[in-house]
Amino acid sequence: MAALYPEIEPYDHGLLDTGDGNLIYWEACGNPTGRPALVLHGGPGSGCSTAARRQFDPEAYRIILFDQRNCGRSLPSAADPETDLSLNTTWHLVADIEKLRLLLGIDRWLLFGNSWGSTLTLAYAETHPQRVTAIVISGVTTTRRSEIDWLCRGMAPLFPEEWHRFHQGIPSGARELGEDIVSAYHRLLNDPDPETRLKAARDWHDWEAASILLADPGGLPRRWADPAYVLTRARIITHYFVNGAWLEDGVLLKNAARLADIPGILLQGRFDIEAPLVTAWELARAWPQSELELLPHASHSIANPDMSAAIVAATDRFRDFPQK
């Protein structure tokens, strides 16, 4: 079983000025002359992690990570209620990736994305296929309406107690009117009252924790204890979900033929409750150049040992492919 590579520090980092008031934090690790690889983090709004640096051979890869708009070390932060998220959409992120590629002088790169990062990977690769050498994605999502509904409501029969608490987090008046739960939490996370916003952020993460702890009893990410982090993440997630990620429903599967010249590895845990297997299966059928690897003991989290080992094995495989 492949293990994560040793911890490393960036050899370079900076802030990309997008020209519209946003500054995007980026960092480069590994071999400055190695094969370029870009990490697209999940959430949306989770920010990049130090563990993601360790999923690539640092002797072979030039590993690029960045915090997507308004999260992590990028500015301004979504934790600030005054931060306008109207310029934070899937297509702004796709444009940011291209600006970063040009800034760093990279012609083509391998893409790795987990969870929401897999959606962003597909959106970028289908828009700029000539810039992608290979793709590795795990916890496969395309952020269709059905996937959003499953994550925010469909899982309820599996976690009735946690669902009850999540649903009770909405004011009774909104519940009586039947307000959609994503819309309700989006409204609460943009409320003028800071305590209302923080409670909504914690309630949102408590609901996500139900499925995470079932499959990964080792515990929740430490960052979830940080109020600014949960505010940032929940506000961005609901912003994306309430807008359907600005994607025509099912478009990433419909346009999978654009990936025809790109090899891919799809890693899916059998115990991934957040992203059911059907999406990975449908993508593999629509993209014959990809390989679907089902991990019988893995879940959604890249911290799961089986999943992290599979990610390293996949990037090692592409490391050894001849350069074109």
PDB file of C-alpha atoms in Angstrom:
ATOM      1  CA  MET A   1       0.000   0.000   0.000  1.00  0.00           C
ATOM      2  CA  ALA A   2       1.466   3.366  -1.060  1.00  0.00           C
ATOM      3  CA  ALA A   3       1.964   5.808   1.802  1.00  0.00           C
ATOM      4  CA  LEU A   4       1.850   9.579   1.706  1.00  0.00           C
ATOM      5  CA  TYR A   5       5.141  11.198   0.841  1.00  0.00           C
ATOM      6  CA  PRO A   6       7.001  13.013   3.659  1.00  0.00           C
ATOM      7  CA  GLU A   7       5.920  16.477   4.726  1.00  0.00           C
ATOM      8  CA  ILE A   8       7.338  19.297   2.637  1.00  0.00           C
ATOM      9  CA  GLU A   9       7.223  23.085   2.623  1.00  0.00           C
ATOM     10  CA  PRO A  10       6.584  25.322  -0.396  1.00  0.00           C
ATOM     11  CA  TYR A  11       9.595  26.609  -2.289  1.00  0.00           C
ATOM     12  CA  ASP A  12       7.495  29.507  -3.592  1.00  0.00           C
ATOM     13  CA  HIS A  13       4.165  31.181  -2.878  1.00  0.00           C
ATOM     14  CA  GLY A  14       2.279  34.353  -3.623  1.00  0.00           C
ATOM     15  CA  LEU A  15      -1.017  36.131  -4.206  1.00  0.00           C
ATOM     16  CA  LEU A  16      -2.592  36.202  -7.647  1.00  0.00           C
ATOM     17  CA  ASP A  17      -4.461  39.461  -8.298  1.00  0.00           C
ATOM     18  CA  THR A  18      -7.531  38.508 -10.320  1.00  0.00           C
ATOM     19  CA  GLY A  19      -8.251  42.135 -11.222  1.00  0.00           C
ATOM     20  CA  ASP A  20     -11.693  42.213  -9.624  1.00  0.00           C
ATOM     21  CA  GLY A  21     -10.770  42.763  -5.986  1.00  0.00           C
ATOM     22  CA  ASN A  22      -9.789  39.179  -5.180  1.00  0.00           C
ATOM     23  CA  LEU A  23      -6.331  37.947  -4.203  1.00  0.00           C
ATOM     24  CA  ILE A  24      -5.773  34.204  -4.618  1.00  0.00           C
ATOM     25  CA  TYR A  25      -3.162  32.513  -2.420  1.00  0.00           C
ATOM     26  CA  TRP A  26      -1.030  29.937  -4.235  1.00  0.00           C
ATOM     27  CA  GLU A  27       2.012  27.849  -3.372  1.00  0.00           C
ATOM     28  CA  ALA A  28       4.438  25.591  -5.220  1.00  0.00           C
ATOM     29  CA  CYS A  29       6.105  22.509  -3.704  1.00  0.00           C
ATOM     30  CA  GLY A  30       8.347  19.696  -4.826  1.00  0.00           C
ATOM     31  CA  ASN A  31      10.597  19.881  -7.893  1.00  0.00           C
ATOM     32  CA  PRO A  32      10.557  23.300  -9.651  1.00  0.00           C
ATOM     33  CA  THR A  33      11.381  21.556 -12.946  1.00  0.00           C
ATOM     34  CA  GLY A  34       9.119  18.549 -12.374  1.00  0.00           C
ATOM     35  CA  ARG A  35       5.835  17.593 -13.991  1.00  0.00           C
ATOM     36  CA  PRO A  36       3.246  20.277 -13.148  1.00  0.00           C
ATOM     37  CA  ALA A  37       0.309  19.076 -11.040  1.00  0.00           C
ATOM     38  CA  LEU A  38      -2.545  21.209  -9.710  1.00  0.00           C
ATOM     39  CA  VAL A  39      -4.535  20.381  -6.566  1.00  0.00           C
ATOM     40  CA  LEU A  40      -8.171  21.526  -6.488  1.00  0.00           C
ATOM     41  CA  HIS A  41      -9.551  21.379  -2.959  1.00  0.00           C
ATOM     42  CA  GLY A  42     -13.051  20.509  -1.872  1.00  0.00           C
ATOM     43  CA  GLY A  43     -15.864  22.294  -0.115  1.00  0.00           C
ATOM     44  CA  PRO A  44     -16.290  24.521  -1.957  1.00  0.00           C
ATOM     45  CA  GLY A  45     -14.561  26.733   0.575  1.00  0.00           C
ATOM     46  CA  SER A  46     -12.438  24.186   2.429  1.00  0.00           C
ATOM     47  CA  GLY A  47      -9.077  25.669   1.402  1.00  0.00           C
ATOM     48  CA  CYS A  48      -5.970  23.665   0.572  1.00  0.00           C
ATOM     49  CA  SER A  49      -4.241  21.528   3.193  1.00  0.00           C
ATOM     50  CA  THR A  50      -0.666  20.528   3.936  1.00  0.00           C
ATOM     51  CA  ALA A  51      -1.619  16.859   3.460  1.00  0.00           C
ATOM     52  CA  ALA A  52      -2.393  17.518  -0.215  1.00  0.00           C
ATOM     53  CA  ARG A  53       1.277  18.313  -0.805  1.00  0.00           C
ATOM     54  CA  ARG A  54       2.125  14.764   0.186  1.00  0.00           C
ATOM     55  CA  GLN A  55       0.045  13.013  -2.471  1.00  0.00           C
ATOM     56  CA  PHE A  56       2.702  13.512  -5.158  1.00  0.00           C
ATOM     57  CA  ASP A  57       6.316  12.393  -5.492  1.00  0.00           C
ATOM     58  CA  PRO A  58       8.182  15.630  -4.663  1.00  0.00           C
ATOM     59  CA  GLU A  59      11.176  14.558  -6.739  1.00  0.00           C
ATOM     60  CA  ALA A  60       9.038  14.159  -9.844  1.00  0.00           C
ATOM     61  CA  TYR A  61       6.252  16.736  -9.542  1.00  0.00           C
ATOM     62  CA  ARG A  62       5.965  20.508  -9.423  1.00  0.00           C
ATOM     63  CA  ILE A  63       2.965  20.587  -7.071  1.00  0.00           C
ATOM     64  CA  ILE A  64       0.734  23.679  -7.243  1.00  0.00           C
ATOM     65  CA  LEU A  65      -1.954  24.358  -4.646  1.00  0.00           C
ATOM     66  CA  PHE A  66      -4.230  27.359  -4.221  1.00  0.00           C
ATOM     67  CA  ASP A  67      -7.042  28.533  -1.971  1.00  0.00           C
ATOM     68  CA  GLN A  68     -10.133  29.146  -4.083  1.00  0.00           C
ATOM     69  CA  ARG A  69     -11.845  32.523  -3.866  1.00  0.00           C
ATOM     70  CA  ASN A  70     -12.691  33.894  -0.419  1.00  0.00           C
ATOM     71  CA  CYS A  71     -11.359  30.937   1.592  1.00  0.00           C
ATOM     72  CA  GLY A  72      -8.112  29.859   3.235  1.00  0.00           C
ATOM     73  CA  ARG A  73      -5.458  32.538   2.775  1.00  0.00           C
ATOM     74  CA  SER A  74      -7.189  34.135  -0.207  1.00  0.00           C
ATOM     75  CA  LEU A  75      -8.683  37.589   0.296  1.00  0.00           C
ATOM     76  CA  PRO A  76     -11.202  38.871   1.125  1.00  0.00           C
ATOM     77  CA  SER A  77     -12.510  36.110   3.388  1.00  0.00           C
ATOM     78  CA  ALA A  78     -16.088  34.868   3.263  1.00  0.00           C
ATOM     79  CA  ALA A  79     -16.015  34.828   7.089  1.00  0.00           C
ATOM     80  CA  ASP A  80     -16.459  38.606   6.850  1.00  0.00           C
ATOM     81  CA  PRO A  81     -20.171  39.256   6.204  1.00  0.00           C
ATOM     82  CA  GLU A  82     -19.205  42.315   4.169  1.00  0.00           C
ATOM     83  CA  THR A  83     -17.414  40.142   1.609  1.00  0.00           C
ATOM     84  CA  ASP A  84     -19.445  40.085  -1.589  1.00  0.00           C
ATOM     85  CA  LEU A  85     -19.596  36.556  -3.011  1.00  0.00           C
ATOM     86  CA  SER A  86     -21.210  37.544  -6.315  1.00  0.00           C
ATOM     87  CA  LEU A  87     -17.820  37.246  -8.022  1.00  0.00           C
ATOM     88  CA  ASN A  88     -17.273  33.744  -6.633  1.00  0.00           C
ATOM     89  CA  THR A  89     -18.710  31.231  -9.111  1.00  0.00           C
ATOM     90  CA  THR A  90     -17.514  28.058 -10.804  1.00  0.00           C
ATOM     91  CA  TRP A  91     -16.584  30.048 -13.887  1.00  0.00           C
ATOM     92  CA  HIS A  92     -14.628  32.636 -11.909  1.00  0.00           C
ATOM     93  CA  LEU A  93     -12.636  29.726 -10.450  1.00  0.00           C
ATOM     94  CA  VAL A  94     -12.020  28.235 -13.901  1.00  0.00           C
ATOM     95  CA  ALA A  95     -10.715  31.635 -15.034  1.00  0.00           C
ATOM     96  CA  ASP A  96      -8.528  31.879 -11.911  1.00  0.00           C
ATOM     97  CA  ILE A  97      -6.933  28.520 -12.742  1.00  0.00           C
ATOM     98  CA  GLU A  98      -6.023  29.779 -16.222  1.00  0.00           C
ATOM     99  CA  LYS A  99      -4.586  33.012 -14.795  1.00  0.00           C
ATOM    100  CA  LEU A 100      -2.506  30.968 -12.350  1.00  0.00           C
ATOM    101  CA  ARG A 101      -1.254  28.676 -15.131  1.00  0.00           C
ATOM    102  CA  LEU A 102      -0.117  31.667 -17.150  1.00  0.00           C
ATOM    103  CA  LEU A 103       1.455  33.357 -14.118  1.00  0.00           C
ATOM    104  CA  LEU A 104       3.535  30.248 -13.400  1.00  0.00           C
ATOM    105  CA  GLY A 105       4.488  29.669 -17.028  1.00  0.00           C
ATOM    106  CA  ILE A 106       2.931  26.192 -17.175  1.00  0.00           C
ATOM    107  CA  ASP A 107       1.839  24.788 -20.537  1.00  0.00           C
ATOM    108  CA  ARG A 108      -0.072  21.680 -19.371  1.00  0.00           C
ATOM    109  CA  TRP A 109      -0.651  20.057 -16.014  1.00  0.00           C
ATOM    110  CA  LEU A 110      -2.124  17.059 -14.253  1.00  0.00           C
ATOM    111  CA  LEU A 111      -5.239  17.841 -12.217  1.00  0.00           C
ATOM    112  CA  PHE A 112      -6.201  16.289  -8.898  1.00  0.00           C
ATOM    113  CA  GLY A 113      -9.489  17.097  -7.180  1.00  0.00           C
ATOM    114  CA  ASN A 114     -11.480  15.593  -4.328  1.00  0.00           C
ATOM    115  CA  SER A 115     -15.223  16.054  -3.731  1.00  0.00           C
ATOM    116  CA  TRP A 116     -16.151  19.579  -4.948  1.00  0.00           C
ATOM    117  CA  GLY A 117     -12.620  19.647  -6.367  1.00  0.00           C
ATOM    118  CA  SER A 118     -13.644  16.874  -8.761  1.00  0.00           C
ATOM    119  CA  THR A 119     -16.482  19.054 -10.074  1.00  0.00           C
ATOM    120  CA  LEU A 120     -14.087  21.960 -10.583  1.00  0.00           C
ATOM    121  CA  THR A 121     -11.544  19.644 -12.215  1.00  0.00           C
ATOM    122  CA  LEU A 122     -14.130  18.499 -14.751  1.00  0.00           C
ATOM    123  CA  ALA A 123     -15.368  22.050 -15.404  1.00  0.00           C
ATOM    124  CA  TYR A 124     -11.822  23.268 -16.082  1.00  0.00           C
ATOM    125  CA  ALA A 125     -10.756  20.232 -18.122  1.00  0.00           C
ATOM    126  CA  GLU A 126     -13.854  20.354 -20.324  1.00  0.00           C
ATOM    127  CA  THR A 127     -13.229  24.063 -20.931  1.00  0.00           C
ATOM    128  CA  HIS A 128      -9.462  23.793 -21.500  1.00  0.00           C
ATOM    129  CA  PRO A 129      -8.764  20.160 -22.455  1.00  0.00           C
ATOM    130  CA  GLN A 130      -5.589  21.124 -24.324  1.00  0.00           C
ATOM    131  CA  ARG A 131      -4.071  22.263 -20.997  1.00  0.00           C
ATOM    132  CA  VAL A 132      -4.571  18.950 -19.152  1.00  0.00           C
ATOM    133  CA  THR A 133      -2.189  15.967 -19.258  1.00  0.00           C
ATOM    134  CA  ALA A 134      -4.115  13.638 -16.941  1.00  0.00           C
ATOM    135  CA  ILE A 135      -6.793  13.679 -14.233  1.00  0.00           C
ATOM    136  CA  VAL A 136      -7.128  11.998 -10.844  1.00  0.00           C
ATOM    137  CA  ILE A 137     -10.349  12.585  -8.938  1.00  0.00           C
ATOM    138  CA  SER A 138     -11.708  11.069  -5.744  1.00  0.00           C
ATOM    139  CA  GLY A 139     -15.083  11.281  -4.058  1.00  0.00           C
ATOM    140  CA  VAL A 140     -16.528  11.964  -7.493  1.00  0.00           C
ATOM    141  CA  THR A 141     -19.141  14.711  -7.741  1.00  0.00           C
ATOM    142  CA  THR A 142     -20.576  16.792 -10.560  1.00  0.00           C
ATOM    143  CA  THR A 143     -22.772  18.988  -8.298  1.00  0.00           C
ATOM    144  CA  ARG A 144     -26.013  18.144 -10.077  1.00  0.00           C
ATOM    145  CA  ARG A 145     -29.221  19.173  -8.334  1.00  0.00           C
ATOM    146  CA  SER A 146     -29.835  15.549  -7.402  1.00  0.00           C
ATOM    147  CA  GLU A 147     -26.407  15.364  -5.721  1.00  0.00           C
ATOM    148  CA  ILE A 148     -27.038  18.568  -3.768  1.00  0.00           C
ATOM    149  CA  ASP A 149     -30.448  17.282  -2.723  1.00  0.00           C
ATOM    150  CA  TRP A 150     -28.958  13.970  -1.572  1.00  0.00           C
ATOM    151  CA  LEU A 151     -26.317  15.678   0.555  1.00  0.00           C
ATOM    152  CA  CYS A 152     -28.721  18.169   2.129  1.00  0.00           C
ATOM    153  CA  ARG A 153     -31.924  16.130   2.414  1.00  0.00           C
ATOM    154  CA  GLY A 154     -31.716  12.676   0.849  1.00  0.00           C
ATOM    155  CA  MET A 155     -29.442  11.267   3.558  1.00  0.00           C
ATOM    156  CA  ALA A 156     -32.059  12.067   6.208  1.00  0.00           C
ATOM    157  CA  PRO A 157     -33.399   8.472   6.575  1.00  0.00           C
ATOM    158  CA  LEU A 158     -29.861   7.311   7.378  1.00  0.00           C
ATOM    159  CA  PHE A 159     -29.412   9.895  10.142  1.00  0.00           C
ATOM    160  CA  PRO A 160     -32.847  10.732  11.561  1.00  0.00           C
ATOM    161  CA  GLU A 161     -31.627  12.274  14.830  1.00  0.00           C
ATOM    162  CA  GLU A 162     -29.011  14.444  13.120  1.00  0.00           C
ATOM    163  CA  TRP A 163     -31.517  15.404  10.410  1.00  0.00           C
ATOM    164  CA  HIS A 164     -34.015  16.488  13.048  1.00  0.00           C
ATOM    165  CA  ARG A 165     -31.411  18.798  14.626  1.00  0.00           C
ATOM    166  CA  PHE A 166     -30.361  20.133  11.206  1.00  0.00           C
ATOM    167  CA  HIS A 167     -33.974  20.819  10.245  1.00  0.00           C
ATOM    168  CA  GLN A 168     -34.728  22.397  13.641  1.00  0.00           C
ATOM    169  CA  GLY A 169     -31.899  24.856  12.953  1.00  0.00           C
ATOM    170  CA  ILE A 170     -34.278  26.653  10.606  1.00  0.00           C
ATOM    171  CA  PRO A 171     -36.647  29.122  12.332  1.00  0.00           C
ATOM    172  CA  SER A 172     -40.131  27.680  12.820  1.00  0.00           C
ATOM    173  CA  GLY A 173     -41.746  30.199  10.501  1.00  0.00           C
ATOM    174  CA  ALA A 174     -39.532  29.152   7.610  1.00  0.00           C
ATOM    175  CA  ARG A 175     -40.161  25.475   8.395  1.00  0.00           C
ATOM    176  CA  GLU A 176     -43.907  26.029   8.341  1.00  0.00           C
ATOM    177  CA  LEU A 177     -43.633  27.743   4.960  1.00  0.00           C
ATOM    178  CA  GLY A 178     -41.621  24.798   3.651  1.00  0.00           C
ATOM    179  CA  GLU A 179     -38.546  26.828   2.749  1.00  0.00           C
ATOM    180  CA  ASP A 180     -35.870  24.762   0.981  1.00  0.00           C
ATOM    181  CA  ILE A 181     -33.190  23.823   3.519  1.00  0.00           C
ATOM    182  CA  VAL A 182     -30.285  25.064   1.391  1.00  0.00           C
ATOM    183  CA  SER A 183     -31.996  28.411   0.837  1.00  0.00           C
ATOM    184  CA  ALA A 184     -32.816  28.657   4.543  1.00  0.00           C
ATOM    185  CA  TYR A 185     -29.233  28.061   5.634  1.00  0.00           C
ATOM    186  CA  HIS A 186     -27.935  30.391   2.927  1.00  0.00           C
ATOM    187  CA  ARG A 187     -30.160  33.106   4.381  1.00  0.00           C
ATOM    188  CA  LEU A 188     -29.098  32.380   7.968  1.00  0.00           C
ATOM    189  CA  LEU A 189     -25.411  32.450   7.014  1.00  0.00           C
ATOM    190  CA  ASN A 190     -25.893  35.944   5.605  1.00  0.00           C
ATOM    191  CA  ASP A 191     -27.929  37.223   8.563  1.00  0.00           C
ATOM    192  CA  PRO A 192     -26.816  40.555  10.122  1.00  0.00           C
ATOM    193  CA  ASP A 193     -26.541  38.919  13.561  1.00  0.00           C
ATOM    194  CA  PRO A 194     -23.115  37.264  14.112  1.00  0.00           C
ATOM    195  CA  GLU A 195     -24.501  34.671  16.551  1.00  0.00           C
ATOM    196  CA  THR A 196     -27.138  33.617  14.024  1.00  0.00           C
ATOM    197  CA  ARG A 197     -24.451  33.185  11.360  1.00  0.00           C
ATOM    198  CA  LEU A 198     -22.160  31.172  13.631  1.00  0.00           C
ATOM    199  CA  LYS A 199     -24.942  28.885  14.859  1.00  0.00           C
ATOM    200  CA  ALA A 200     -25.993  28.188  11.277  1.00  0.00           C
ATOM    201  CA  ALA A 201     -22.393  27.395  10.312  1.00  0.00           C
ATOM    202  CA  ARG A 202     -22.042  24.983  13.218  1.00  0.00           C
ATOM    203  CA  ASP A 203     -25.413  23.363  12.513  1.00  0.00           C
ATOM    204  CA  TRP A 204     -24.410  22.878   8.874  1.00  0.00           C
ATOM    205  CA  HIS A 205     -21.142  21.207   9.859  1.00  0.00           C
ATOM    206  CA  ASP A 206     -22.841  19.046  12.491  1.00  0.00           C
ATOM    207  CA  TRP A 207     -25.053  17.655   9.735  1.00  0.00           C
ATOM    208  CA  GLU A 208     -22.044  16.894   7.512  1.00  0.00           C
ATOM    209  CA  ALA A 209     -20.315  15.297  10.509  1.00  0.00           C
ATOM    210  CA  ALA A 210     -22.991  12.603  10.698  1.00  0.00           C
ATOM    211  CA  SER A 211     -21.851  10.930   7.483  1.00  0.00           C
ATOM    212  CA  ILE A 212     -18.162  11.630   8.052  1.00  0.00           C
ATOM    213  CA  LEU A 213     -18.049  10.030  11.501  1.00  0.00           C
ATOM    214  CA  LEU A 214     -19.971   6.971  10.333  1.00  0.00           C
ATOM    215  CA  ALA A 215     -17.294   6.108   7.784  1.00  0.00           C
ATOM    216  CA  ASP A 216     -14.275   7.726   9.464  1.00  0.00           C
ATOM    217  CA  PRO A 217     -14.595   7.241  13.229  1.00  0.00           C
ATOM    218  CA  GLY A 218     -11.118   8.727  13.680  1.00  0.00           C
ATOM    219  CA  GLY A 219     -12.667  12.163  14.049  1.00  0.00           C
ATOM    220  CA  LEU A 220     -13.460  15.389  12.243  1.00  0.00           C
ATOM    221  CA  PRO A 221     -10.953  17.732  10.586  1.00  0.00           C
ATOM    222  CA  ARG A 222      -9.295  19.894  13.246  1.00  0.00           C
ATOM    223  CA  ARG A 223     -10.069  23.005  11.219  1.00  0.00           C
ATOM    224  CA  TRP A 224     -13.762  22.506  11.983  1.00  0.00           C
ATOM    225  CA  ALA A 225     -13.137  23.808  15.508  1.00  0.00           C
ATOM    226  CA  ASP A 226     -12.256  27.259  14.121  1.00  0.00           C
ATOM    227  CA  PRO A 227     -15.311  29.581  13.986  1.00  0.00           C
ATOM    228  CA  ALA A 228     -13.862  31.597  11.088  1.00  0.00           C
ATOM    229  CA  TYR A 229     -13.256  28.409   9.126  1.00  0.00           C
ATOM    230  CA  VAL A 230     -16.764  26.993   9.533  1.00  0.00           C
ATOM    231  CA  LEU A 231     -18.301  30.381   8.731  1.00  0.00           C
ATOM    232  CA  THR A 232     -16.221  30.658   5.562  1.00  0.00           C
ATOM    233  CA  ARG A 233     -16.876  27.125   4.418  1.00  0.00           C
ATOM    234  CA  ALA A 234     -20.623  27.006   5.143  1.00  0.00           C
ATOM    235  CA  ARG A 235     -21.237  30.403   3.584  1.00  0.00           C
ATOM    236  CA  ILE A 236     -19.427  29.453   0.365  1.00  0.00           C
ATOM    237  CA  ILE A 237     -21.014  25.990   0.166  1.00  0.00           C
ATOM    238  CA  THR A 238     -24.554  27.341   0.482  1.00  0.00           C
ATOM    239  CA  HIS A 239     -23.721  30.136  -1.982  1.00  0.00           C
ATOM    240  CA  TYR A 240     -22.753  27.489  -4.532  1.00  0.00           C
ATOM    241  CA  PHE A 241     -25.547  25.064  -3.743  1.00  0.00           C
ATOM    242  CA  VAL A 242     -28.354  27.614  -3.851  1.00  0.00           C
ATOM    243  CA  ASN A 243     -27.108  28.597  -7.328  1.00  0.00           C
ATOM    244  CA  GLY A 244     -26.609  25.060  -8.616  1.00  0.00           C
ATOM    245  CA  ALA A 245     -22.897  25.871  -8.946  1.00  0.00           C
ATOM    246  CA  TRP A 246     -23.815  27.911 -12.051  1.00  0.00           C
ATOM    247  CA  LEU A 247     -23.836  24.674 -14.048  1.00  0.00           C
ATOM    248  CA  GLU A 248     -26.528  23.500 -16.423  1.00  0.00           C
ATOM    249  CA  ASP A 249     -27.816  20.409 -14.658  1.00  0.00           C
ATOM    250  CA  GLY A 250     -25.848  17.361 -15.797  1.00  0.00           C
ATOM    251  CA  VAL A 251     -23.628  19.353 -18.162  1.00  0.00           C
ATOM    252  CA  LEU A 252     -20.339  17.881 -16.934  1.00  0.00           C
ATOM    253  CA  LEU A 253     -21.515  14.369 -17.781  1.00  0.00           C
ATOM    254  CA  LYS A 254     -23.008  15.553 -21.066  1.00  0.00           C
ATOM    255  CA  ASN A 255     -19.705  17.166 -22.103  1.00  0.00           C
ATOM    256  CA  ALA A 256     -17.453  14.311 -20.974  1.00  0.00           C
ATOM    257  CA  ALA A 257     -16.564  13.608 -24.630  1.00  0.00           C
ATOM    258  CA  ARG A 258     -14.350  16.699 -24.441  1.00  0.00           C
ATOM    259  CA  LEU A 259     -12.039  14.640 -22.197  1.00  0.00           C
ATOM    260  CA  ALA A 260     -11.455  12.045 -24.937  1.00  0.00           C
ATOM    261  CA  ASP A 261      -7.701  12.734 -25.202  1.00  0.00           C
ATOM    262  CA  ILE A 262      -7.122  12.836 -21.431  1.00  0.00           C
ATOM    263  CA  PRO A 263      -6.443   9.716 -19.342  1.00  0.00           C
ATOM    264  CA  GLY A 264      -8.134   9.664 -15.942  1.00  0.00           C
ATOM    265  CA  ILE A 265      -8.416   7.663 -12.747  1.00  0.00           C
ATOM    266  CA  LEU A 266     -11.635   7.874 -10.720  1.00  0.00           C
ATOM    267  CA  LEU A 267     -11.305   6.781  -7.096  1.00  0.00           C
ATOM    268  CA  GLN A 268     -14.500   6.033  -5.233  1.00  0.00           C
ATOM    269  CA  GLY A 269     -14.982   4.631  -1.747  1.00  0.00           C
ATOM    270  CA  ARG A 270     -17.698   1.999  -1.287  1.00  0.00           C
ATOM    271  CA  PHE A 271     -18.560   3.718   2.025  1.00  0.00           C
ATOM    272  CA  ASP A 272     -18.726   7.195   0.524  1.00  0.00           C
ATOM    273  CA  ILE A 273     -22.151   8.292   1.734  1.00  0.00           C
ATOM    274  CA  GLU A 274     -21.731  11.950   0.751  1.00  0.00           C
ATOM    275  CA  ALA A 275     -21.015  11.173  -2.907  1.00  0.00           C
ATOM    276  CA  PRO A 276     -22.835   7.969  -3.881  1.00  0.00           C
ATOM    277  CA  LEU A 277     -21.135   5.649  -6.351  1.00  0.00           C
ATOM    278  CA  VAL A 278     -23.661   6.259  -9.135  1.00  0.00           C
ATOM    279  CA  THR A 279     -22.012   9.546 -10.180  1.00  0.00           C
ATOM    280  CA  ALA A 280     -18.570   7.971 -10.581  1.00  0.00           C
ATOM    281  CA  TRP A 281     -20.120   5.061 -12.486  1.00  0.00           C
ATOM    282  CA  GLU A 282     -21.986   7.388 -14.855  1.00  0.00           C
ATOM    283  CA  LEU A 283     -18.850   9.461 -15.442  1.00  0.00           C
ATOM    284  CA  ALA A 284     -16.768   6.379 -16.218  1.00  0.00           C
ATOM    285  CA  ARG A 285     -19.336   5.317 -18.828  1.00  0.00           C
ATOM    286  CA  ALA A 286     -19.347   8.786 -20.389  1.00  0.00           C
ATOM    287  CA  TRP A 287     -15.527   9.022 -20.384  1.00  0.00           C
ATOM    288  CA  PRO A 288     -14.084   5.750 -21.717  1.00  0.00           C
ATOM    289  CA  GLN A 289     -10.487   6.964 -21.287  1.00  0.00           C
ATOM    290  CA  SER A 290     -10.989   6.915 -17.513  1.00  0.00           C
ATOM    291  CA  GLU A 291     -10.608   4.016 -15.099  1.00  0.00           C
ATOM    292  CA  LEU A 292     -13.002   3.640 -12.173  1.00  0.00           C
ATOM    293  CA  GLU A 293     -11.375   2.123  -9.090  1.00  0.00           C
ATOM    294  CA  LEU A 294     -13.808   1.145  -6.344  1.00  0.00           C
ATOM    295  CA  LEU A 295     -12.185   1.035  -2.908  1.00  0.00           C
ATOM    296  CA  PRO A 296     -14.116  -1.449  -0.731  1.00  0.00           C
ATOM    297  CA  HIS A 297     -13.161   0.047   2.648  1.00  0.00           C
ATOM    298  CA  ALA A 298     -12.775   3.742   1.797  1.00  0.00           C
ATOM    299  CA  SER A 299     -15.123   6.670   2.342  1.00  0.00           C
ATOM    300  CA  HIS A 300     -15.323  10.254   1.096  1.00  0.00           C
ATOM    301  CA  SER A 301     -12.394  11.650   3.045  1.00  0.00           C
ATOM    302  CA  ILE A 302      -8.907  11.778   1.555  1.00  0.00           C
ATOM    303  CA  ALA A 303      -7.676  11.184   5.120  1.00  0.00           C
ATOM    304  CA  ASN A 304      -9.053   7.638   4.907  1.00  0.00           C
ATOM    305  CA  PRO A 305      -5.906   5.432   4.668  1.00  0.00           C
ATOM    306  CA  ASP A 306      -7.200   3.398   1.733  1.00  0.00           C
ATOM    307  CA  MET A 307      -8.201   6.510  -0.172  1.00  0.00           C
ATOM    308  CA  SER A 308      -4.931   8.363   0.473  1.00  0.00           C
ATOM    309  CA  ALA A 309      -2.970   5.284  -0.601  1.00  0.00           C
ATOM    310  CA  ALA A 310      -4.996   5.035  -3.812  1.00  0.00           C
ATOM    311  CA  ILE A 311      -4.405   8.717  -4.598  1.00  0.00           C
ATOM    312  CA  VAL A 312      -0.638   8.304  -4.221  1.00  0.00           C
ATOM    313  CA  ALA A 313      -0.690   5.158  -6.355  1.00  0.00           C
ATOM    314  CA  ALA A 314      -2.595   7.040  -9.062  1.00  0.00           C
ATOM    315  CA  THR A 315      -0.238  10.023  -9.133  1.00  0.00           C
ATOM    316  CA  ASP A 316       2.700   7.608  -9.166  1.00  0.00           C
ATOM    317  CA  ARG A 317       1.232   5.929 -12.245  1.00  0.00           C
ATOM    318  CA  PHE A 318       1.021   9.225 -14.120  1.00  0.00           C
ATOM    319  CA  ARG A 319       4.477  10.179 -12.882  1.00  0.00           C
ATOM    320  CA  ASP A 320       5.836   7.234 -14.847  1.00  0.00           C
ATOM    321  CA  PHE A 321       3.921   7.990 -18.071  1.00  0.00           C
ATOM    322  CA  PRO A 322       6.069   9.320 -20.954  1.00  0.00           C
ATOM    323  CA  GLN A 323       5.856  13.089 -21.402  1.00  0.00           C
ATOM    324  CA  LYS A 324       4.106  14.178 -24.584  1.00  0.00           C
TER     325      LYS A 324
END
